[in-house]
Short mmCIF file of C-alpha atoms and ligand atoms in Angstrom, two decimals:
data_model
loop_
_atom_site.label_atom_id
_atom_site.label_comp_id
_atom_site.label_asym_id
_atom_site.label_seq_id
_atom_site.Cartn_x
_atom_site.Cartn_y
_atom_site.Cartn_z
CA UNK A 1 90.84 90.57 69.05
CA UNK A 2 93.20 93.07 67.46
CA UNK A 3 94.26 96.14 69.44
CA UNK A 4 94.14 98.10 66.18
CA UNK A 5 97.24 100.27 66.69
CA UNK A 6 98.28 102.13 63.60
CA UNK A 7 101.85 102.69 64.83
CA UNK A 8 104.11 99.95 66.13
CA UNK A 9 104.57 99.88 69.92
CA UNK A 10 107.80 101.34 71.32
CA UNK A 11 110.83 99.04 71.44
CA UNK A 12 111.03 97.16 74.71
CA UNK A 13 114.13 98.00 76.69
CA UNK A 14 116.56 95.03 76.92
CA UNK A 15 116.51 93.35 80.33
CA UNK A 16 120.14 92.18 80.24
CA UNK A 17 123.54 93.51 79.24
CA UNK A 18 124.73 92.12 75.96
CA UNK A 19 128.11 90.88 77.18
CA UNK A 20 129.32 89.30 80.38
CA UNK A 21 132.24 91.74 80.92
CA UNK A 22 129.92 94.69 80.93
CA UNK A 23 127.52 92.91 83.29
CA UNK A 24 130.30 91.96 85.72
CA UNK A 25 131.68 95.47 85.73
CA UNK A 26 128.20 97.02 86.23
CA UNK A 27 127.65 94.71 89.21
CA UNK A 28 131.01 95.15 90.88
CA UNK A 29 131.04 98.95 90.53
CA UNK A 30 127.37 99.46 91.40
CA UNK A 31 126.94 102.47 93.65
CA UNK A 32 123.51 103.73 94.74
CA UNK A 33 125.04 107.19 95.14
CA UNK A 34 126.38 107.33 91.59
CA UNK A 35 123.51 106.09 89.48
CA UNK A 36 123.74 106.48 85.71
CA UNK A 37 121.07 107.79 83.36
CA UNK A 38 120.91 104.30 81.83
CA UNK A 39 120.07 102.86 85.23
CA UNK A 40 117.28 105.38 85.84
CA UNK A 41 115.82 104.56 82.41
CA UNK A 42 116.12 100.78 82.81
CA UNK A 43 117.58 99.30 86.02
CA UNK A 44 116.90 95.65 85.11
CA UNK A 45 120.18 94.80 83.31
CA UNK A 46 122.01 96.08 86.41
CA UNK A 47 119.77 94.07 88.72
CA UNK A 48 120.36 90.86 86.76
CA UNK A 49 124.10 91.55 86.72
CA UNK A 50 124.11 92.15 90.46
CA UNK A 51 122.24 88.93 91.15
CA UNK A 52 124.69 87.03 88.99
CA UNK A 53 128.00 88.54 90.08
CA UNK A 54 127.39 90.23 93.45
CA UNK A 55 124.03 89.21 94.96
CA UNK A 56 124.99 90.61 98.38
CA UNK A 57 126.83 93.61 97.02
CA UNK A 58 128.96 95.76 99.29
CA UNK A 59 128.38 99.39 98.32
CA UNK A 60 131.22 101.92 98.44
CA UNK A 61 129.61 103.58 101.50
CA UNK A 62 129.78 100.27 103.40
CA UNK A 63 126.10 99.36 103.00
CA UNK A 64 124.80 96.24 101.23
CA UNK A 65 122.47 95.88 98.25
CA UNK A 66 120.39 92.69 97.95
CA UNK A 67 119.07 91.54 94.59
CA UNK A 68 117.94 87.96 95.28
CA UNK A 69 114.31 87.27 96.10
CA UNK A 70 115.11 84.74 98.85
CA UNK A 71 117.53 87.12 100.58
CA UNK A 72 115.03 89.99 100.55
CA UNK A 73 112.29 87.75 101.98
CA UNK A 74 114.63 86.50 104.73
CA UNK A 75 115.38 90.09 105.75
CA UNK A 76 111.74 91.20 105.64
CA UNK A 77 110.70 88.27 107.86
CA UNK A 78 113.29 88.79 110.60
CA UNK A 79 112.23 92.02 112.29
CA UNK A 80 114.42 91.44 115.34
CA UNK A 81 117.62 91.15 113.31
CA UNK A 82 116.72 93.71 110.65
CA UNK A 83 115.37 96.93 112.09
CA UNK A 84 113.33 99.61 110.33
CA UNK A 85 114.47 102.35 112.72
CA UNK A 86 116.19 105.05 110.67
CA UNK A 87 117.50 107.42 113.34
CA UNK A 88 121.17 106.59 112.86
CA UNK A 89 120.90 106.55 109.06
CA UNK A 90 118.92 109.76 108.68
CA UNK A 91 120.79 111.98 111.15
CA UNK A 92 123.72 112.76 108.81
CA UNK A 93 121.37 113.02 105.83
CA UNK A 94 118.80 115.42 107.31
CA UNK A 95 120.57 116.92 110.33
CA UNK A 96 118.34 118.47 112.95
CA UNK A 97 115.34 119.16 110.74
CA UNK A 98 111.63 118.56 110.32
CA UNK A 99 112.47 116.03 107.61
CA UNK A 100 114.44 114.10 110.22
CA UNK A 101 111.61 114.35 112.74
CA UNK A 102 109.09 113.21 110.14
CA UNK A 103 110.95 110.27 108.68
CA UNK A 104 111.96 108.94 112.10
CA UNK A 105 108.45 109.20 113.59
CA UNK A 106 106.30 107.53 110.92
CA UNK A 107 105.39 103.88 111.50
CA UNK A 108 107.22 102.60 108.45
CA UNK A 109 110.59 103.71 109.82
CA UNK A 110 110.04 102.45 113.36
CA UNK A 111 110.18 99.16 115.23
CA UNK A 112 107.86 98.12 118.04
CA UNK A 113 106.47 99.63 120.19
CA UNK A 114 105.64 102.74 118.09
CA UNK A 115 105.19 100.67 114.91
CA UNK A 116 102.80 98.22 116.57
CA UNK A 117 100.78 100.98 118.24
CA UNK A 118 100.19 102.94 115.05
CA UNK A 119 99.62 99.88 112.89
CA UNK A 120 97.00 98.56 115.31
CA UNK A 121 95.18 101.88 115.40
CA UNK A 122 94.91 102.27 111.63
CA UNK A 123 94.26 98.59 110.80
CA UNK A 124 90.56 98.85 111.62
CA UNK A 125 90.02 101.39 108.86
CA UNK A 126 91.51 99.05 106.22
CA UNK A 127 89.04 96.18 106.68
CA UNK A 128 87.57 94.42 103.62
CA UNK A 129 84.21 96.07 104.39
CA UNK A 130 85.72 99.55 104.55
CA UNK A 131 87.60 98.92 101.29
CA UNK A 132 84.53 97.52 99.52
CA UNK A 133 82.73 100.77 100.38
CA UNK A 134 85.38 102.68 98.43
CA UNK A 135 84.63 100.88 95.18
CA UNK A 136 81.60 102.83 93.93
CA UNK A 137 83.15 106.29 94.55
CA UNK A 138 86.39 105.22 92.78
CA UNK A 139 84.40 103.95 89.77
CA UNK A 140 82.47 107.24 89.61
CA UNK A 141 85.69 109.25 89.82
CA UNK A 142 87.50 107.18 87.18
CA UNK A 143 84.54 107.43 84.81
CA UNK A 144 84.51 111.22 85.21
CA UNK A 145 88.22 111.33 84.42
CA UNK A 146 87.72 109.08 81.39
CA UNK A 147 84.91 111.36 80.17
CA UNK A 148 87.38 114.26 80.28
CA UNK A 149 89.96 112.28 78.30
CA UNK A 150 87.32 111.24 75.76
CA UNK A 151 86.22 114.84 75.23
CA UNK A 152 89.80 115.89 74.52
CA UNK A 153 90.58 112.81 72.40
CA UNK A 154 93.58 112.06 74.61
CA UNK A 155 95.76 113.59 77.26
CA UNK A 156 98.36 112.68 79.86
CA UNK A 157 97.89 109.28 81.49
CA UNK A 158 99.62 110.54 84.61
CA UNK A 159 98.17 114.02 85.16
CA UNK A 160 94.71 113.27 83.77
CA UNK A 161 94.19 109.84 85.34
CA UNK A 162 96.87 108.08 87.38
CA UNK A 163 97.65 110.95 89.78
CA UNK A 164 94.06 112.08 90.19
CA UNK A 165 92.78 108.75 91.57
CA UNK A 166 94.95 108.36 94.71
CA UNK A 167 94.59 112.03 95.72
CA UNK A 168 90.86 111.47 95.90
CA UNK A 169 91.05 108.07 97.59
CA UNK A 170 93.51 109.11 100.30
CA UNK A 171 91.71 112.42 100.73
CA UNK A 172 88.50 110.46 101.39
CA UNK A 173 90.28 108.03 103.72
CA UNK A 174 91.26 110.86 106.02
CA UNK A 175 88.17 112.91 105.15
CA UNK A 176 90.24 115.90 104.02
CA UNK A 177 87.76 118.54 102.73
CA UNK A 178 87.82 118.41 98.93
CA UNK A 179 88.67 122.09 98.46
CA UNK A 180 91.78 121.61 100.65
CA UNK A 181 93.31 118.72 98.68
CA UNK A 182 95.13 120.89 96.13
CA UNK A 183 98.60 120.92 97.75
CA UNK A 184 98.59 117.29 98.95
CA UNK A 185 100.26 115.76 95.92
CA UNK A 186 103.13 118.25 95.76
CA UNK A 187 103.75 117.97 99.50
CA UNK A 188 103.79 114.22 99.19
CA UNK A 189 106.18 114.23 96.21
CA UNK A 190 108.53 116.57 98.08
CA UNK A 191 108.55 114.60 101.35
CA UNK A 192 109.07 111.23 99.63
CA UNK A 193 111.51 112.73 97.10
CA UNK A 194 113.78 113.42 100.07
CA UNK A 195 114.20 109.63 100.47
CA UNK A 196 116.25 109.34 97.27
CA UNK A 197 119.71 107.81 97.85
CA UNK A 198 121.37 111.18 97.10
CA UNK A 199 119.68 114.43 98.01
CA UNK A 200 120.26 117.80 96.28
CA UNK A 201 120.07 121.00 98.35
CA UNK A 202 116.89 121.86 96.43
CA UNK A 203 115.23 118.50 97.21
CA UNK A 204 116.15 118.98 100.87
CA UNK A 205 114.70 122.50 100.91
CA UNK A 206 111.48 121.41 99.20
CA UNK A 207 111.10 118.41 101.51
CA UNK A 208 111.62 120.53 104.62
CA UNK A 209 109.11 123.16 103.46
CA UNK A 210 106.59 120.43 102.63
CA UNK A 211 106.81 118.85 106.11
CA UNK A 212 106.44 122.31 107.71
CA UNK A 213 103.39 123.25 105.60
CA UNK A 214 101.89 119.79 106.04
CA UNK A 215 102.23 119.96 109.85
CA UNK A 216 100.64 123.36 110.08
CA UNK A 217 97.77 122.36 107.78
CA UNK A 218 97.14 119.13 109.72
CA UNK A 219 97.20 120.80 113.12
CA UNK A 220 94.07 122.70 112.03
CA UNK A 221 92.46 119.62 110.46
CA UNK A 222 93.05 117.54 113.61
CA UNK A 223 91.64 120.28 115.85
CA UNK A 224 88.51 120.43 113.69
CA UNK A 225 88.13 116.62 113.73
CA UNK A 226 88.56 116.49 117.50
CA UNK A 227 85.72 118.96 117.81
CA UNK A 228 83.59 117.04 115.33
CA UNK A 229 84.67 113.37 114.94
CA UNK A 230 83.89 111.35 111.79
CA UNK A 231 82.97 107.67 111.36
CA UNK A 232 85.86 105.65 112.87
CA UNK A 233 84.95 102.69 110.62
CA UNK A 234 85.99 104.71 107.58
CA UNK A 235 87.91 107.75 108.67
CA UNK A 236 91.51 106.93 109.55
CA UNK A 237 92.06 110.37 111.06
CA UNK A 238 89.20 109.91 113.53
CA UNK A 239 90.65 106.49 114.41
CA UNK A 240 94.09 107.90 115.03
CA UNK A 241 92.68 110.65 117.23
CA UNK A 242 90.58 108.14 119.18
CA UNK A 243 93.60 105.82 119.48
CA UNK A 244 95.43 108.73 120.97
CA UNK A 245 93.05 108.68 123.91
CA UNK A 246 93.48 104.95 124.68
CA UNK A 247 96.15 103.53 126.94
CA UNK A 248 98.45 103.43 123.90
CA UNK A 249 98.52 107.16 123.47
CA UNK A 250 100.17 108.79 120.47
CA UNK A 251 101.74 112.15 121.17
CA UNK A 252 100.59 115.11 119.05
CA UNK A 253 103.81 114.91 116.98
CA UNK A 254 103.44 111.14 116.48
CA UNK A 255 99.86 111.66 115.40
CA UNK A 256 100.68 114.41 112.88
CA UNK A 257 103.70 112.66 111.34
CA UNK A 258 101.82 109.40 110.91
CA UNK A 259 98.97 111.19 109.19
CA UNK A 260 101.50 112.74 106.82
CA UNK A 261 102.96 109.31 106.15
CA UNK A 262 99.59 107.73 105.36
CA UNK A 263 98.71 110.65 103.10
CA UNK A 264 102.02 110.19 101.28
CA UNK A 265 102.26 106.40 101.19
CA UNK A 266 99.43 105.88 98.76
CA UNK A 267 100.04 108.75 96.37
CA UNK A 268 103.02 108.34 94.09
CA UNK A 269 103.11 104.57 94.54
CA UNK A 270 99.56 104.12 93.29
CA UNK A 271 99.97 106.75 90.57
CA UNK A 272 102.93 104.75 89.32
CA UNK A 273 101.09 101.43 89.48
CA UNK A 274 98.46 102.86 87.11
CA UNK A 275 100.96 104.69 84.86
CA UNK A 276 103.49 101.84 84.71
CA UNK A 277 100.73 99.32 84.09
CA UNK A 278 99.15 101.20 81.19
CA UNK A 279 102.60 101.87 79.71
CA UNK A 280 103.57 98.18 79.96
CA UNK A 281 100.45 97.31 77.97
CA UNK A 282 101.62 99.61 75.17
CA UNK A 283 104.96 97.79 75.11
CA UNK A 284 103.30 94.35 75.20
CA UNK A 285 100.42 94.53 72.68
CA UNK A 286 99.76 90.80 72.78
CA UNK A 287 99.22 90.98 76.56
CA UNK A 288 97.03 94.03 76.10
CA UNK A 289 94.90 92.11 73.59
CA UNK A 290 94.68 89.24 76.07
CA UNK A 291 93.31 91.54 78.77
CA UNK A 292 90.85 93.16 76.38
CA UNK A 293 89.58 89.70 75.41
CA UNK A 294 89.42 88.51 79.04
CA UNK A 295 88.65 91.47 81.34
CA UNK A 296 88.44 89.01 84.26
CA UNK A 297 92.22 88.78 84.05
CA UNK A 298 92.42 92.22 85.66
CA UNK A 299 93.20 90.81 89.15
CA UNK A 300 96.29 88.79 88.20
CA UNK A 301 97.14 91.51 85.65
CA UNK A 302 97.47 94.15 88.36
CA UNK A 303 99.66 91.78 90.43
CA UNK A 304 101.85 91.25 87.39
CA UNK A 305 102.13 94.98 86.75
CA UNK A 306 103.16 95.43 90.39
CA UNK A 307 105.84 92.78 89.96
CA UNK A 308 107.05 93.79 86.52
CA UNK A 309 107.57 97.51 87.17
CA UNK A 310 107.35 97.86 90.94
CA UNK A 311 106.49 101.43 91.85
CA UNK A 312 108.55 101.18 95.03
CA UNK A 313 111.89 99.71 93.93
CA UNK A 314 113.96 99.92 97.10
CA UNK A 315 113.47 99.07 100.77
CA UNK A 316 115.81 99.59 103.72
CA UNK A 317 116.77 97.88 106.96
CA UNK A 318 119.66 97.98 109.40
CA UNK A 319 121.09 94.87 111.06
CA UNK A 320 120.90 94.87 114.85
CA UNK A 321 123.53 92.12 115.36
CA UNK A 322 126.13 90.30 113.24
CA UNK A 323 124.23 88.56 110.43
CA UNK A 324 124.77 86.31 107.45
CA UNK A 325 122.95 86.81 104.18
CA UNK A 326 123.52 84.50 101.21
CA UNK A 327 126.83 83.33 102.70
CA UNK A 328 128.12 86.87 103.31
CA UNK A 329 128.81 88.03 106.89
CA UNK A 330 127.52 91.47 107.77
CA UNK A 331 128.60 93.32 110.90
CA UNK A 332 125.98 94.64 113.32
CA UNK A 333 124.73 98.05 112.26
CA UNK A 334 125.00 97.38 108.50
CA UNK A 335 122.70 99.43 106.27
CA UNK A 336 120.88 97.13 103.89
CA UNK A 337 118.99 98.10 100.73
CA UNK A 338 116.45 95.55 99.58
CA UNK A 339 116.22 95.56 95.81
CA UNK A 340 112.47 95.04 95.45
CA UNK A 341 112.64 95.67 91.69
CA UNK A 342 115.54 93.20 91.43
CA UNK A 343 113.90 90.51 93.59
CA UNK A 344 110.77 90.76 91.47
CA UNK A 345 112.81 89.79 88.38
CA UNK A 346 114.66 86.91 90.05
CA UNK A 347 114.47 83.81 87.79
CA UNK A 348 114.81 81.58 90.87
CA UNK A 349 111.33 82.73 91.91
CA UNK A 350 109.66 83.84 88.66
CA UNK A 351 109.69 81.81 85.47
CA UNK A 352 110.81 83.98 82.53
CA UNK A 353 110.86 87.05 84.81
CA UNK A 354 111.37 89.69 82.09
CA UNK A 355 108.21 88.69 80.33
CA UNK A 356 104.97 90.44 81.20
CA UNK A 357 102.52 87.57 81.76
CA UNK A 358 99.20 88.97 82.92
CA UNK A 359 97.98 85.54 84.05
CA UNK A 360 101.17 84.70 85.98
CA UNK A 361 100.54 82.17 88.73
CA UNK A 362 101.96 81.95 91.34
CA UNK A 363 103.06 85.57 91.69
CA UNK A 364 104.42 86.18 95.18
CA UNK A 365 105.98 89.52 94.31
CA UNK A 366 107.47 91.88 96.87
CA UNK A 367 106.01 95.12 95.49
CA UNK A 368 104.25 95.69 98.82
CA UNK A 369 107.18 94.45 100.90
CA UNK A 370 106.58 91.54 103.29
CA UNK A 371 106.52 90.75 107.01
CA UNK A 372 105.46 93.08 109.82
CA UNK A 373 105.67 96.25 107.71
CA UNK A 374 103.89 94.86 104.65
CA UNK A 375 101.96 97.68 102.99
CA UNK A 376 98.89 98.50 105.07
CA UNK A 377 97.12 99.93 102.02
CA UNK A 378 97.79 97.09 99.59
CA UNK A 379 94.15 96.22 99.02
CA UNK A 380 93.25 99.86 98.44
CA UNK A 381 96.05 100.16 95.88
CA UNK A 382 94.92 96.97 94.15
CA UNK A 383 91.35 98.23 93.98
CA UNK A 384 92.45 101.58 92.52
CA UNK A 385 94.67 99.79 89.99
CA UNK A 386 91.96 97.38 88.89
CA UNK A 387 89.35 100.09 88.44
CA UNK A 388 91.58 102.67 86.73
CA UNK A 389 93.40 100.26 84.41
CA UNK A 390 90.41 97.99 83.72
CA UNK A 391 87.97 100.80 82.92
CA UNK A 392 90.47 102.78 80.88
CA UNK A 393 91.26 99.76 78.73
CA UNK A 394 87.61 98.79 78.28
CA UNK A 395 86.79 102.28 77.08
CA UNK A 396 89.91 103.08 75.04
CA UNK A 397 91.30 99.75 73.81
CA UNK A 398 93.18 101.45 70.95
CA UNK A 399 95.07 104.04 73.01
CA UNK A 400 98.62 104.72 71.90
CA UNK A 401 101.49 107.06 72.60
CA UNK A 402 101.06 110.59 71.25
CA UNK A 403 104.60 111.70 72.15
CA UNK A 404 107.62 110.69 74.18
CA UNK A 405 106.78 109.70 77.77
CA UNK A 406 108.87 111.40 80.46
CA UNK A 407 110.23 109.22 83.27
CA UNK A 408 110.17 110.39 86.88
CA UNK A 409 113.94 110.07 87.14
CA UNK A 410 113.95 108.52 90.59
CA UNK A 411 115.55 105.34 91.84
CA UNK A 412 113.23 104.52 94.74
CA UNK A 413 109.90 105.40 93.18
CA UNK A 414 109.79 104.17 89.59
CA UNK A 415 107.28 105.81 87.31
CA UNK A 416 106.55 108.50 84.76
CA UNK A 417 106.05 112.22 85.02
CA UNK A 418 103.89 112.15 81.91
CA UNK A 419 102.67 109.70 79.27
CA UNK A 420 100.95 111.54 76.41
CA UNK A 421 98.39 109.35 74.67
CA UNK A 422 95.80 109.60 71.96
CA UNK A 423 92.75 107.47 72.20
CA UNK A 424 92.50 106.59 68.52
C1 LIG B 501 100.90 100.48 94.39
C2 LIG B 501 100.80 101.15 95.51
C3 LIG B 501 101.65 100.91 96.73
C4 LIG B 501 102.88 100.31 96.84
C5 LIG B 501 103.75 99.73 95.72
C6 LIG B 501 103.23 100.33 98.25
C7 LIG B 501 104.40 99.80 98.75
C8 LIG B 501 104.70 99.71 100.09
C9 LIG B 501 105.85 99.02 100.64
C10 LIG B 501 106.93 98.33 99.82
C11 LIG B 501 105.78 99.13 101.99
C12 LIG B 501 106.72 98.50 103.01
C13 LIG B 501 107.83 99.38 103.48
C14 LIG B 501 108.83 98.63 104.33
O1 LIG B 501 108.62 97.50 104.78
O2 LIG B 501 109.91 99.17 104.52
C15 LIG B 501 104.58 99.91 102.30
C16 LIG B 501 104.18 100.26 103.57
C17 LIG B 501 103.06 101.00 103.84
N1 LIG B 501 102.09 101.42 102.94
FE1 LIG B 501 102.10 101.09 100.96
N2 LIG B 501 102.22 100.94 98.94
C18 LIG B 501 101.24 101.30 98.06
C19 LIG B 501 100.03 101.93 98.36
C20 LIG B 501 99.61 102.28 99.61
C21 LIG B 501 98.35 102.90 99.94
C22 LIG B 501 97.24 103.21 98.92
C23 LIG B 501 98.35 103.15 101.28
C24 LIG B 501 97.29 103.78 102.17
C25 LIG B 501 96.15 104.14 101.82
C26 LIG B 501 99.61 102.64 101.81
C27 LIG B 501 99.98 102.69 103.13
C28 LIG B 501 101.11 102.10 103.64
C29 LIG B 501 101.44 102.12 105.05
C30 LIG B 501 100.64 102.76 106.18
C31 LIG B 501 102.68 101.44 105.17
C32 LIG B 501 103.49 101.22 106.45
C33 LIG B 501 103.20 99.87 107.00
C34 LIG B 501 104.06 99.55 108.21
O3 LIG B 501 105.15 100.11 108.37
O4 LIG B 501 103.61 98.72 108.98
N3 LIG B 501 100.35 102.14 100.77
N4 LIG B 501 103.93 100.22 101.13
#
């Protein structure tokens, strides 16, 4: 089947530097605190160069950047040697602030016992049965959004579709009243934006204000839910509150910060899965045609989109003892950045890694991390991705760009601020 585009798709960005000197120099001088505009637009040539010339790269600030798949997996799997606790790393960055309190209290940036306690409490709300029950409401929401796009003949893939889905899904997961969901996305963008490798005073101010407003909003929501609990099989907030009363009690602060984290974790990441995926199909018309012809490919297609343009590009750990990674010795206390986006393009793991292959098999990508902290919401994200991308494509197979897309301009969370499209 033809996709019927009248205009040619945009040029794909090259995945490698053209000459070896440039690649070597990009690798050896790579500095997460001095990222170039070229890197923000297309980090893959740098990632390939790093893997080739400096796979365990010592950053100017003394930290290490990993770009090989096998090295990242080894770090993810060894929770005793590679800690997620961020207290030492975040103190100089955030000082004595609510941002510091937040990012050092959420489960993702903690080791056992806090990590295990919170993870156990929320796990029961992410069962296959609970996730299956989300399907019909997500389909209804996506179809409403697609109706809006159809009426207007086009719109912004991010604002009009990709961002609207997770706000609703996460809002439902914690049973946040619909009329109160308005500020959630901006709070979430501000709190997670503060995790960028370098922080401007403005980002810091916005992040701090977002944590403050979030805490005060949630204090009221938690009080209301305590007075009138929801269904613990579906409502993560009710579970967390109930968990609080077990032997493994969460303090009020632990409870509130972990709710903020869960509200944030699934927002921008899932928005970017949908946006990056639909953009990749514009760049790869033959793969788009393949998916239109075989809609059943949507499962492996979403996995491939997660691998190809991972919405979360960077992970972090700190070594608790002297360690060796890929033949390089690291002292105890080394800050390590896991290049998820780099690992997911490693030719040692993925055949022809810069090619989008919607039927790729096997596809053991690291988009959701791995090991004890592997994304708790991965099956929710997959479901959202399948429904939003699959239904959009089925309804508007001839969609195309109606203007220049605007990238988010972040290193950790890769995605677009807007993708204007017409539906042809
Ligand atoms: C495409 C969408 C998503 C991506 C790419 C993504 C990615 C990730 C990654 C890489 C981690 C591991 C962090 C680490 O080990 O340092 C993580 C953790 C987590 N994610 Fe996601 N995520 C997505 C969607 C979601 C959704 C929808 C939810 C909830 C509804 C969610 C909840 C969580 C939670 C609670 C953790 C912490 C798990 C732990 O520390 O044990 N995520 N996610």
